[in-house]
C-alpha positions as a Markdown table, in Angstrom:
| # | Residue | x | y | z |
|---|---|---|---|---|
| 1 | Leu | 88.7 | 122.6 | 105.3 |
| 2 | Gly | 88.6 | 125.6 | 103.5 |
| 3 | Val | 88.2 | 129.5 | 105.0 |
| 4 | Lys | 87.1 | 132.6 | 103.1 |
| 5 | Phe | 86.8 | 135.9 | 104.1 |
| 6 | Val | 83.8 | 137.8 | 102.4 |
| 7 | Pro | 84.7 | 141.6 | 103.0 |
| 8 | Glu | 81.5 | 142.7 | 100.5 |
| 9 | Thr | 79.2 | 141.1 | 103.7 |
| 10 | Asn | 82.2 | 141.1 | 106.4 |
| 11 | Glu | 81.8 | 137.3 | 106.4 |
| 12 | Tyr | 83.8 | 133.9 | 107.2 |
| 13 | Gln | 83.0 | 131.1 | 104.9 |
| 14 | Phe | 83.8 | 127.5 | 106.0 |
| 15 | Val | 83.7 | 124.7 | 103.3 |
| 16 | Gln | 84.3 | 120.8 | 104.1 |
| 17 | Leu | 87.3 | 119.9 | 102.0 |
| 18 | Glu | 87.6 | 116.0 | 103.0 |
| 19 | Asp | 85.8 | 113.9 | 104.7 |
| 20 | Ser | 86.6 | 110.5 | 107.1 |
| 21 | Thr | 84.7 | 107.8 | 108.5 |
| 22 | Glu | 86.5 | 106.4 | 111.7 |
| 23 | Ala | 85.0 | 103.1 | 113.5 |
| 24 | Arg | 86.4 | 101.5 | 116.5 |
| 25 | Gly | 85.4 | 99.5 | 118.7 |
| 26 | Leu | 85.8 | 95.0 | 118.8 |
| 27 | Lys | 87.0 | 94.6 | 115.7 |
| 28 | Pro | 83.2 | 92.6 | 114.6 |
| 29 | Leu | 81.6 | 95.9 | 114.7 |
| 30 | Val | 84.4 | 97.5 | 113.3 |
| 31 | Trp | 84.3 | 94.0 | 109.8 |
| 32 | Ala | 80.2 | 94.7 | 110.2 |
| 33 | His | 80.5 | 98.8 | 109.8 |
| 34 | Asn | 82.8 | 97.8 | 107.0 |
| 35 | Lys | 80.9 | 96.1 | 105.0 |
| 36 | Leu | 77.6 | 97.6 | 105.7 |
| 37 | Thr | 78.8 | 100.8 | 104.3 |
| 38 | Gly | 81.1 | 99.1 | 101.6 |
| 39 | Lys | 84.4 | 101.3 | 103.1 |
| 40 | Asp | 86.4 | 98.0 | 103.6 |
| 41 | Ala | 88.2 | 98.3 | 100.3 |
| 42 | Lys | 89.0 | 101.7 | 100.8 |
| 43 | Gln | 90.7 | 101.6 | 104.2 |
| 44 | Glu | 93.9 | 103.5 | 103.9 |
| 45 | Gly | 94.5 | 102.9 | 107.8 |
| 46 | Ile | 93.9 | 100.6 | 110.6 |
| 47 | Ala | 95.1 | 100.7 | 114.0 |
| 48 | Gly | 94.6 | 99.4 | 117.6 |
| 49 | Gly | 95.7 | 95.7 | 119.0 |
| 50 | Gly | 93.9 | 92.9 | 121.5 |
| 51 | Asn | 90.5 | 93.0 | 121.2 |
| 52 | His | 90.0 | 96.6 | 119.5 |
| 53 | Asn | 90.1 | 98.0 | 116.1 |
| 54 | Thr | 90.5 | 101.4 | 114.2 |
| 55 | Thr | 89.8 | 102.3 | 111.1 |
| 56 | Ile | 89.8 | 105.2 | 109.4 |
| 57 | Ile | 88.3 | 106.4 | 105.9 |
| 58 | Arg | 88.5 | 108.9 | 103.4 |
| 59 | Glu | 85.1 | 109.4 | 100.9 |
| 60 | Ser | 84.4 | 106.5 | 99.2 |
| 61 | Gly | 81.0 | 106.0 | 96.8 |
| 62 | Ser | 79.4 | 104.3 | 99.9 |
| 63 | Gln | 79.5 | 108.0 | 101.8 |
| 64 | Lys | 79.8 | 111.9 | 101.3 |
| 65 | Ala | 79.7 | 114.6 | 103.7 |
| 66 | Arg | 79.1 | 117.8 | 102.7 |
| 67 | Ser | 79.2 | 120.9 | 104.9 |
| 68 | Phe | 79.0 | 125.1 | 104.5 |
| 69 | Cys | 79.1 | 127.5 | 107.5 |
| 70 | Thr | 78.8 | 131.0 | 107.6 |
| 71 | Ile | 79.6 | 133.4 | 110.0 |
| 72 | Arg | 79.4 | 137.1 | 110.5 |
| 73 | Pro | 78.9 | 139.7 | 113.1 |
| 74 | Ile | 76.1 | 141.7 | 113.3 |
| 75 | Gln | 76.4 | 145.4 | 115.6 |
| 76 | Thr | 73.6 | 147.1 | 117.0 |
| 77 | Thr | 73.1 | 150.1 | 119.0 |
| 78 | Gly | 71.3 | 150.0 | 122.3 |
| 79 | Asp | 71.0 | 151.7 | 125.3 |
| 80 | Asp | 73.2 | 149.6 | 126.9 |
| 81 | Gly | 75.9 | 150.7 | 123.8 |
| 82 | Leu | 77.0 | 148.2 | 121.6 |
| 83 | Thr | 76.2 | 145.1 | 121.1 |
| 84 | Val | 77.9 | 142.3 | 119.1 |
| 85 | Arg | 75.6 | 139.4 | 118.0 |
| 86 | Phe | 77.4 | 136.3 | 116.0 |
| 87 | Arg | 75.1 | 134.5 | 113.2 |
| 88 | Tyr | 75.4 | 131.0 | 111.7 |
| 89 | Asp | 74.3 | 129.7 | 108.9 |
| 90 | Val | 74.8 | 126.3 | 108.4 |
| 91 | Phe | 74.1 | 123.5 | 105.8 |
| 92 | Leu | 75.6 | 120.0 | 106.7 |
| 93 | Glu | 74.6 | 116.7 | 104.3 |
| 94 | Val | 75.4 | 113.5 | 105.1 |
| 95 | Gln | 75.1 | 110.3 | 102.7 |
| 96 | Leu | 74.9 | 106.8 | 103.7 |
| 97 | Arg | 74.6 | 103.9 | 101.0 |
| 98 | Phe | 73.7 | 100.6 | 102.6 |
| 99 | Pro | 74.3 | 97.5 | 100.2 |
| 100 | Lys | 70.7 | 96.5 | 99.0 |
| 101 | Leu | 70.6 | 93.1 | 100.4 |
| 102 | Leu | 72.2 | 95.0 | 103.9 |
| 103 | Ser | 69.9 | 97.5 | 104.7 |
| 104 | Arg | 66.3 | 95.0 | 104.3 |
| 105 | Leu | 68.5 | 93.0 | 107.2 |
| 106 | Leu | 67.9 | 97.0 | 109.4 |
| 107 | Pro | 65.4 | 96.4 | 112.0 |
| 108 | Met | 63.6 | 99.6 | 110.9 |
| 109 | Ser | 62.5 | 101.1 | 107.4 |
| 110 | Val | 64.8 | 103.4 | 105.7 |
| 111 | Glu | 63.0 | 106.2 | 106.5 |
| 112 | Lys | 62.4 | 105.7 | 110.4 |
| 113 | Ala | 66.6 | 105.0 | 110.2 |
| 114 | Asn | 66.8 | 108.3 | 107.8 |
| 115 | Ala | 64.7 | 109.8 | 111.2 |
| 116 | Trp | 67.1 | 108.0 | 113.4 |
| 117 | Gly | 70.6 | 108.9 | 111.7 |
| 118 | Ser | 69.3 | 112.5 | 111.5 |
| 119 | Asn | 68.2 | 113.2 | 115.8 |
| 120 | Ala | 71.1 | 111.7 | 116.7 |
| 121 | Leu | 72.9 | 114.1 | 114.4 |
| 122 | Thr | 71.5 | 116.8 | 115.4 |
| 123 | Lys | 72.2 | 116.2 | 119.4 |
| 124 | Thr | 75.6 | 115.6 | 118.5 |
| 125 | Val | 75.4 | 118.9 | 116.9 |
| 126 | Ala | 73.8 | 120.7 | 119.9 |
| 127 | Lys | 75.6 | 118.7 | 122.8 |
| 128 | Ser | 78.9 | 121.1 | 121.1 |
| 129 | Ala | 77.6 | 124.2 | 119.8 |
| 130 | Pro | 77.7 | 125.5 | 123.6 |
| 131 | Asp | 81.5 | 124.7 | 123.7 |
| 132 | Asn | 82.4 | 126.3 | 120.2 |
| 133 | Leu | 80.4 | 129.0 | 120.8 |
| 134 | Asp | 82.8 | 129.6 | 123.7 |
| 135 | Arg | 85.6 | 130.0 | 121.8 |
| 136 | Leu | 84.0 | 131.9 | 119.1 |
| 137 | Phe | 83.6 | 134.0 | 122.1 |
| 138 | Gly | 87.1 | 133.9 | 123.9 |
| 139 | Ala | 88.6 | 135.1 | 120.3 |
| 140 | Tyr | 86.6 | 137.5 | 119.4 |
| 141 | Leu | 87.5 | 138.8 | 123.0 |
| 142 | Arg | 91.1 | 138.8 | 122.3 |
| 143 | Tyr | 90.6 | 140.2 | 119.0 |
| 144 | Ser | 89.0 | 143.2 | 120.1 |
| 145 | Ala | 91.4 | 143.8 | 122.5 |
| 146 | Ala | 94.2 | 143.3 | 120.3 |
| 147 | Ala | 92.4 | 146.3 | 118.5 |
| 148 | Ala | 91.8 | 148.4 | 120.5 |
| 149 | Asn | 95.8 | 148.2 | 121.7 |
| 150 | Glu | 96.8 | 149.0 | 117.9 |
């Protein structure tokens, strides 16, 4: 993850520098994932034993993920005093390429698979957002307390 502070806009910018995919579970399912995504030739490490296997894959030609995020504070003054809000702007893109033969075996159209994947990703991000916002708020409070004591 690359991080940059831009003083002109008082914002932090985060950009993804590396991508990895991890498939876990029963060996036949991990094998199928690797075949479907073309990752079996790009394995960097295999760990596990018994009926379970984990394969961690670095970005290959069959998958690419890109993300860019900016975070900046917005201060407003109202009847109740100074208020600080944080604005997040996020761009996230995940591209998966399946071999044509295997994409024909999907139990749904490519458009439906794209919609299903987008919905699943959105739910995952939305589920983790409250915890991440709580951590940001806690870090901001610690920063504000430290700055006030200087």
